[in-house]
mmCIF file of C-alpha atoms in Angstrom:
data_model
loop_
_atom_site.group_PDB
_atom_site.id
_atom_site.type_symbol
_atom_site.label_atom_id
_atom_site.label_comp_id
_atom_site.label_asym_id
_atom_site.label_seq_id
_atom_site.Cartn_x
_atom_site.Cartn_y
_atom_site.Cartn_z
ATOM 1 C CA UNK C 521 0.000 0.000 0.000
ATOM 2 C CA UNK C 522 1.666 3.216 -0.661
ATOM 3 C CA UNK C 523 -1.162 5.724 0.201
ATOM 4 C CA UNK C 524 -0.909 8.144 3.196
ATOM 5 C CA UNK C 525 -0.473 6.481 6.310
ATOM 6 C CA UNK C 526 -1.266 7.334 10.199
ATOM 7 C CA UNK C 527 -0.748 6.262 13.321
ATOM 8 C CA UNK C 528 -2.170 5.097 15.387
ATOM 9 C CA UNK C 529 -5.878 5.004 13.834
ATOM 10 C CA UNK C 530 -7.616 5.347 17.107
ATOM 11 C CA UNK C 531 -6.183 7.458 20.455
ATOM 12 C CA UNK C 532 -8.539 7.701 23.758
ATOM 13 C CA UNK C 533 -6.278 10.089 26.606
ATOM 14 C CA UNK C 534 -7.243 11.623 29.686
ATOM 15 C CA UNK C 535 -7.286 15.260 29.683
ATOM 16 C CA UNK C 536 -4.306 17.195 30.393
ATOM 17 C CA UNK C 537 -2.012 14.209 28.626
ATOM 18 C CA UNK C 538 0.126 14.727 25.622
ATOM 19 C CA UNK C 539 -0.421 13.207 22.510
ATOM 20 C CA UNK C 540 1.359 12.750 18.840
ATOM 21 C CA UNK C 541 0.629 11.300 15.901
ATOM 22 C CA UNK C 542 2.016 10.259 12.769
ATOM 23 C CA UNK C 543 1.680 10.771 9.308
ATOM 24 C CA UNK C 544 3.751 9.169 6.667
ATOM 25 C CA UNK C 545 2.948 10.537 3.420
ATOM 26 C CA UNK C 546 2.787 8.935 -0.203
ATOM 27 C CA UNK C 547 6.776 9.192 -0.917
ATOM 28 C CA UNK C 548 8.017 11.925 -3.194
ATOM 29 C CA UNK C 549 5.325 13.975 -2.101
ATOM 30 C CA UNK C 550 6.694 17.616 -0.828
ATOM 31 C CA UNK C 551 3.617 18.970 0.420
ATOM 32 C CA UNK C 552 1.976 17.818 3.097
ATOM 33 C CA UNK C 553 -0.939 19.076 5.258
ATOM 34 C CA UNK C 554 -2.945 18.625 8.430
ATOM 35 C CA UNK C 555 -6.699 18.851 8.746
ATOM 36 C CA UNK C 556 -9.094 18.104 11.558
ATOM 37 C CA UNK C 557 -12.897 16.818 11.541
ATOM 38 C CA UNK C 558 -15.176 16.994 14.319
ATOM 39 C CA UNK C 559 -18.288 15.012 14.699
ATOM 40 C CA UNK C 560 -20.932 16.644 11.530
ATOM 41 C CA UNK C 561 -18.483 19.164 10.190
ATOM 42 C CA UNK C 562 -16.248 19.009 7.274
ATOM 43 C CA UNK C 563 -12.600 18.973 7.755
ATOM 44 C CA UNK C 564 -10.441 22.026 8.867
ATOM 45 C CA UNK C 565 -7.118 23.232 7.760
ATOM 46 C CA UNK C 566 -4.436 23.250 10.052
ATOM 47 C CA UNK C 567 -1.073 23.554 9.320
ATOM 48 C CA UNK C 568 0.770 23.115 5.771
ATOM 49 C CA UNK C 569 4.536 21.776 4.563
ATOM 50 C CA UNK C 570 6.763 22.473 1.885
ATOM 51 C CA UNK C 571 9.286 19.320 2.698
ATOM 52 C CA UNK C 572 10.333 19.927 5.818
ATOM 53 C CA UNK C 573 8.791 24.123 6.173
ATOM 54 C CA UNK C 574 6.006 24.412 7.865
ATOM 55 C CA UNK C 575 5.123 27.547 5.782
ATOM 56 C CA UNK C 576 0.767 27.968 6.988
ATOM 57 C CA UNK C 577 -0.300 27.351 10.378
ATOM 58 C CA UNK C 578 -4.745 28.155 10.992
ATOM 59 C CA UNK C 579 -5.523 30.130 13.860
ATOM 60 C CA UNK C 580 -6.989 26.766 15.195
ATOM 61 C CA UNK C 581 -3.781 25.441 15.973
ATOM 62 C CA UNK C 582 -3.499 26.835 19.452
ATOM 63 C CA UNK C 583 0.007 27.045 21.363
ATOM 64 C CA UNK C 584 -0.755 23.515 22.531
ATOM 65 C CA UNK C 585 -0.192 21.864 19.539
ATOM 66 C CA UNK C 586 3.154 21.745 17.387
ATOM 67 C CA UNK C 587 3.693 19.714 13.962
ATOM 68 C CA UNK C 588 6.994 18.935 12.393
ATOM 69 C CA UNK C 589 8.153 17.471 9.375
ATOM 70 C CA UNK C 590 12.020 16.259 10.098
ATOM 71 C CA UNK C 591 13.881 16.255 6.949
ATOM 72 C CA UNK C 592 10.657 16.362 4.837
ATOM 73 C CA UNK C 593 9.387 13.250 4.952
ATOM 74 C CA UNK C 594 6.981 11.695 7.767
ATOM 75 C CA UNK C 595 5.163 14.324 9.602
ATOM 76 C CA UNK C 596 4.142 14.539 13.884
ATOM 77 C CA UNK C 597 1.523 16.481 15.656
ATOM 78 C CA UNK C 598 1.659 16.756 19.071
ATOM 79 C CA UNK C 599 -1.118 17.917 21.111
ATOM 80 C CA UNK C 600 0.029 18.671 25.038
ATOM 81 C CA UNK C 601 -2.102 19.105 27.700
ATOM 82 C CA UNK C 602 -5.203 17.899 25.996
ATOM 83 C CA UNK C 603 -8.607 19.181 26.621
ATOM 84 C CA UNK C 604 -11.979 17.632 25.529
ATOM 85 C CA UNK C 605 -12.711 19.840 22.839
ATOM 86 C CA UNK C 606 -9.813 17.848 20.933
ATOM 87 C CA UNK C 607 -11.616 15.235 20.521
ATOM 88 C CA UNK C 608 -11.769 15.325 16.541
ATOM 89 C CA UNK C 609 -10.767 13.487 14.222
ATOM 90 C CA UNK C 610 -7.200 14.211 12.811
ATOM 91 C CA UNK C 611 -6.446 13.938 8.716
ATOM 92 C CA UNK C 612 -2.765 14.662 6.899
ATOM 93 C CA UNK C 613 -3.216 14.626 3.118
ATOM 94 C CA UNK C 614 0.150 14.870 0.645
ATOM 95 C CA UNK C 615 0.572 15.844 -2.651
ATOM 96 C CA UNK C 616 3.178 16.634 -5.273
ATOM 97 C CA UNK C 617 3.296 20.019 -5.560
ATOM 98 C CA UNK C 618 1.292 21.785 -8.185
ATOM 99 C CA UNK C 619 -1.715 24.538 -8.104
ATOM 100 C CA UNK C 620 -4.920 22.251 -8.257
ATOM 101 C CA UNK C 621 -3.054 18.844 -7.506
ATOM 102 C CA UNK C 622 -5.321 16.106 -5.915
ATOM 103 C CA UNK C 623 -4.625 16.020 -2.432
ATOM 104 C CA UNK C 624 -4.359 12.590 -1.039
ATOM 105 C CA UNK C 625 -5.487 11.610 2.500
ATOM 106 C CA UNK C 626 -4.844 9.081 4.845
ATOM 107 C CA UNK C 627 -7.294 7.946 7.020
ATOM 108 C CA UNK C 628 -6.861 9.387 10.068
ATOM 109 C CA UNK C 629 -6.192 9.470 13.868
ATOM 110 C CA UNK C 630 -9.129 9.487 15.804
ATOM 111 C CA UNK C 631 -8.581 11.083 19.040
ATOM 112 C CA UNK C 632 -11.022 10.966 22.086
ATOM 113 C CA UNK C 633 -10.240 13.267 25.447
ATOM 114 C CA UNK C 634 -11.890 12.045 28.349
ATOM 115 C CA UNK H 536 -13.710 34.522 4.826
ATOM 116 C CA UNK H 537 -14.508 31.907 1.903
ATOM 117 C CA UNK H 538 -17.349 29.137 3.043
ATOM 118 C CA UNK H 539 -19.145 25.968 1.419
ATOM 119 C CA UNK H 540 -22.651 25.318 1.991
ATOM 120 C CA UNK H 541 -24.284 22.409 1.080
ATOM 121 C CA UNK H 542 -27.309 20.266 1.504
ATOM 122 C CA UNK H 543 -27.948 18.463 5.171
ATOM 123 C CA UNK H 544 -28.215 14.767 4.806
ATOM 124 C CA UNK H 545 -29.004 12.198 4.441
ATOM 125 C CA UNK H 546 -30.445 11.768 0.877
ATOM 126 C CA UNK H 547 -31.849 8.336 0.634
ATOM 127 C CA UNK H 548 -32.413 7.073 -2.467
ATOM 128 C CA UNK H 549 -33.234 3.759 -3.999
ATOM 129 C CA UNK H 550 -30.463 2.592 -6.811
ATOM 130 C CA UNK H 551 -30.866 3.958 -10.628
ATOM 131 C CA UNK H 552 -32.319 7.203 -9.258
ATOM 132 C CA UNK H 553 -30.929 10.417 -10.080
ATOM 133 C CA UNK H 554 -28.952 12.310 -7.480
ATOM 134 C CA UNK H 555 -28.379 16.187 -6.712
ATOM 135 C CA UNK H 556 -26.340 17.312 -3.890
ATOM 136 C CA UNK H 557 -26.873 21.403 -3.877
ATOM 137 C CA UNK H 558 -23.620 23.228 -3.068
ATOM 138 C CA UNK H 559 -22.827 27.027 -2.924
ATOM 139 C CA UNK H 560 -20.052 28.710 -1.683
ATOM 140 C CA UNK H 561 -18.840 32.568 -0.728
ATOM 141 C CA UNK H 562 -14.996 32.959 -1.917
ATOM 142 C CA UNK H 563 -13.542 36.660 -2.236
ATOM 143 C CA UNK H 564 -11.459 35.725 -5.478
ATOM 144 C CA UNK H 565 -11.660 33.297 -8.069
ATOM 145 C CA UNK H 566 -11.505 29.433 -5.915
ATOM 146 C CA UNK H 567 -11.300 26.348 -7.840
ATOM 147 C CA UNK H 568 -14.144 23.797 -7.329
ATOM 148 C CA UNK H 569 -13.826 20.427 -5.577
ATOM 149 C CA UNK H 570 -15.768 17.143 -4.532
ATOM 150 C CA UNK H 571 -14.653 14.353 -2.307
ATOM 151 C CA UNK H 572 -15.922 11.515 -1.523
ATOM 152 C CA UNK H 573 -15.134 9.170 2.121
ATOM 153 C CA UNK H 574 -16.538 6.379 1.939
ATOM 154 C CA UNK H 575 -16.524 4.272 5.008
ATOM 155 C CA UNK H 576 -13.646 3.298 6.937
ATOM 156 C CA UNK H 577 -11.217 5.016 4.031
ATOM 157 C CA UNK H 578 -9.964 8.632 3.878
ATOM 158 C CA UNK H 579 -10.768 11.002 1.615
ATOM 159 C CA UNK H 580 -11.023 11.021 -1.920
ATOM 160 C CA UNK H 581 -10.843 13.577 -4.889
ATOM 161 C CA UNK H 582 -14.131 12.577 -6.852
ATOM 162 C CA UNK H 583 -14.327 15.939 -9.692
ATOM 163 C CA UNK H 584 -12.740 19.217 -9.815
ATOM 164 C CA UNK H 585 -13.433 22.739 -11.659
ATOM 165 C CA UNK H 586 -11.073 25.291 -11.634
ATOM 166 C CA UNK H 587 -12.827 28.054 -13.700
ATOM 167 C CA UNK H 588 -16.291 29.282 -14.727
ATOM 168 C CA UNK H 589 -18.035 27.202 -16.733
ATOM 169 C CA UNK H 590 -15.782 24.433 -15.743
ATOM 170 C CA UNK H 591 -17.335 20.921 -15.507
ATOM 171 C CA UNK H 592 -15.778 18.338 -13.472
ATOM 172 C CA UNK H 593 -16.661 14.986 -14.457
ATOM 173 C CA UNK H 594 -15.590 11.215 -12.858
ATOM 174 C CA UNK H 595 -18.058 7.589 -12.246
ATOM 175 C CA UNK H 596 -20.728 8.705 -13.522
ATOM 176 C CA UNK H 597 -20.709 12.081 -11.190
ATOM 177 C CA UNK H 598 -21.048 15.581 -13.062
ATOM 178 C CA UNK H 599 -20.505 19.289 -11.350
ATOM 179 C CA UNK H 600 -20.542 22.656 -13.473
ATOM 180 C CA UNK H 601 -19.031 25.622 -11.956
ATOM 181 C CA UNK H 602 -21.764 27.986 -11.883
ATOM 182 C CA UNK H 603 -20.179 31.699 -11.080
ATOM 183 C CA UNK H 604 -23.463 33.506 -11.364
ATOM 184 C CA UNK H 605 -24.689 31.357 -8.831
ATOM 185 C CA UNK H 606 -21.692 30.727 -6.710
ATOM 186 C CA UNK H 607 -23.167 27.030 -6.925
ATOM 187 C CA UNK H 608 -21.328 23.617 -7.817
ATOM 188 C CA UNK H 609 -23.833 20.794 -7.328
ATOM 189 C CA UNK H 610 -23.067 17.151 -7.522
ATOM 190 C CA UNK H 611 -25.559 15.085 -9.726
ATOM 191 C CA UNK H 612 -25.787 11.474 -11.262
ATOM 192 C CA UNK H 613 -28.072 10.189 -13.216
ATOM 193 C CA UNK H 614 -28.298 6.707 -11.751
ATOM 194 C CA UNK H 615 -27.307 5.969 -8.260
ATOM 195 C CA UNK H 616 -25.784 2.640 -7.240
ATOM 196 C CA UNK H 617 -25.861 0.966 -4.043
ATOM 197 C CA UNK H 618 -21.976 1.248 -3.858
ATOM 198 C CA UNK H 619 -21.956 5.499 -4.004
ATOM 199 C CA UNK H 620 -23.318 4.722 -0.427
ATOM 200 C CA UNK H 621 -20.443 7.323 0.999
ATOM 201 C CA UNK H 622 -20.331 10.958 2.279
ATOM 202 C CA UNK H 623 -19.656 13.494 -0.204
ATOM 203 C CA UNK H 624 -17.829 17.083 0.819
ATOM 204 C CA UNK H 625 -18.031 20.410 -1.690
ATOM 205 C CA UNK H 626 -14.815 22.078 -1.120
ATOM 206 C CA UNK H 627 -13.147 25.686 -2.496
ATOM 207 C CA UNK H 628 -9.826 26.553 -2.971
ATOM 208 C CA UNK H 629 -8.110 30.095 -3.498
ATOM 209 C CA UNK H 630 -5.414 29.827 -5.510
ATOM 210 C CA UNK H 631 -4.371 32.856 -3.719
ATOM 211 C CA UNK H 632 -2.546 31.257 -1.100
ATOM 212 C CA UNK H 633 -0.408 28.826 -3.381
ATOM 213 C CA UNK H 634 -1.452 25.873 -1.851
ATOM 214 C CA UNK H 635 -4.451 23.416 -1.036
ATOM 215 C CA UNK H 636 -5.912 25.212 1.474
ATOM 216 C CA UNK H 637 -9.239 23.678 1.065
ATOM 217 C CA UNK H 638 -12.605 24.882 2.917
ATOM 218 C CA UNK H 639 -15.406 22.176 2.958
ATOM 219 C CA UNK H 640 -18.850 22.238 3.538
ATOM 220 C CA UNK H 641 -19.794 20.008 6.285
ATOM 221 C CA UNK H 642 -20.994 16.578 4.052
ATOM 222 C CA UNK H 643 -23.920 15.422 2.784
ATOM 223 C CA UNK H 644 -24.301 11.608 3.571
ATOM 224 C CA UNK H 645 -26.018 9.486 0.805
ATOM 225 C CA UNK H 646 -27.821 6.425 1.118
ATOM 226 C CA UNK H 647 -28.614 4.405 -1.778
ATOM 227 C CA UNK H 648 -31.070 1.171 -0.998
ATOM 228 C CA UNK H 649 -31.015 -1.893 -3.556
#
């Protein structure tokens, strides 16, 4: 299989524990981005890579959470000191590079904060 | 900002019907057009795309036309099949930023019945 993968596929924390996931994206792929769902919405932009430059970050992404992309290739997002309203459902997507590419997404960390 | 509206779900349909999911959308600029599909348990997946007036996307069967004068973009297909069975996300993009910084509606869940 050599779509987007994540890990793990399901978290469930306490609140007030850190978290990361993982995203390994389709290799070759420069761009890669973060998105989260909650429960009846569509997804939300997060943050956005150029290799390894995180060059967009959404005014969602609070001071709590941090993403890196070490030498371009798999991505982490780390949430500390979770709170409830976290609970969402986490998506990275690569692609290419180009205006109007297809963005390809993996299927996601679902995180639940108790 | 830019925002995607579409039609609340579910749509239930019986197979070999004819679908239309309504989608409009409020961009400052000139977005391109986009619908995904997730269907269950996979991630998300680029089903048609427009990227100016006029535009029509086309893929299985689906069809969208990139209506400026409406700001609209609606999904149709003229004969439904039990495996469409998914949820199905409008999205914009503004080219504008230089990157896939989509904004999606919140889904419209269809049901098709044998």
């Amino acid at each position: 299989d050599t779509g987007v993968s994540q890990d793990p596929r399901h978290k469930i924390t306490k609140r007030g524990q850190n978290v990361t996931f993982r995203c390994d994206p389709i290799s070759e792929h420069n761009r890669l981005y973060w998105y989260r769902q909650t429960l009846g919405q569509g997804p939300e932009f997060l943050t956005y890579f150029q290799n390894e430059a995180q060059l967009e970050k959404s005014r969602l992404l609070s001071d709590r959470f941090s993403a890196e992309r070490p030498k371009g290739s798999f991505s982490t997002l780390e949430i500390q000191r979770t709170e409830q309203g976290d609970s969402a459902m986490y998506l990275c997507a690569s692609s290419p590079g180009q205006i109007n590419e297809k963005l390809f997404f993996g299927s996601g960390t679902q995180l639940s904060v108790l | 900002g830019d925002s995607v509206t579409q039609m609340e779900g579910p749509v239930t349909l019986s197979e070999e019907a004819f679908l239309t999911i309504n989608c409009t959308y409020t961009a400052t600029g000139y977005p391109s057009l986009f619908w995904y599909v997730q269907y269950p348990g996979e991630g998300l997946q680029l089903l048609l795309k427009a990227t100016k007036a006029d535009d029509k996307g086309s893929n299985k069967g689906f069809e969208a036309t990139y209506r400026k004068e409406t700001t609209s973009f609606h999904l149709e297909k003229g004969s439904v099949q039990v495996s469409d069975s998914a949820v199905y996300f409008c999205a914009l993009s503004d080219l504008g930023t230089g990157f896939q910084k989509l904004v999606f509606g919140t889904g419209t869940r269809l049901l098709v019945s044998p």
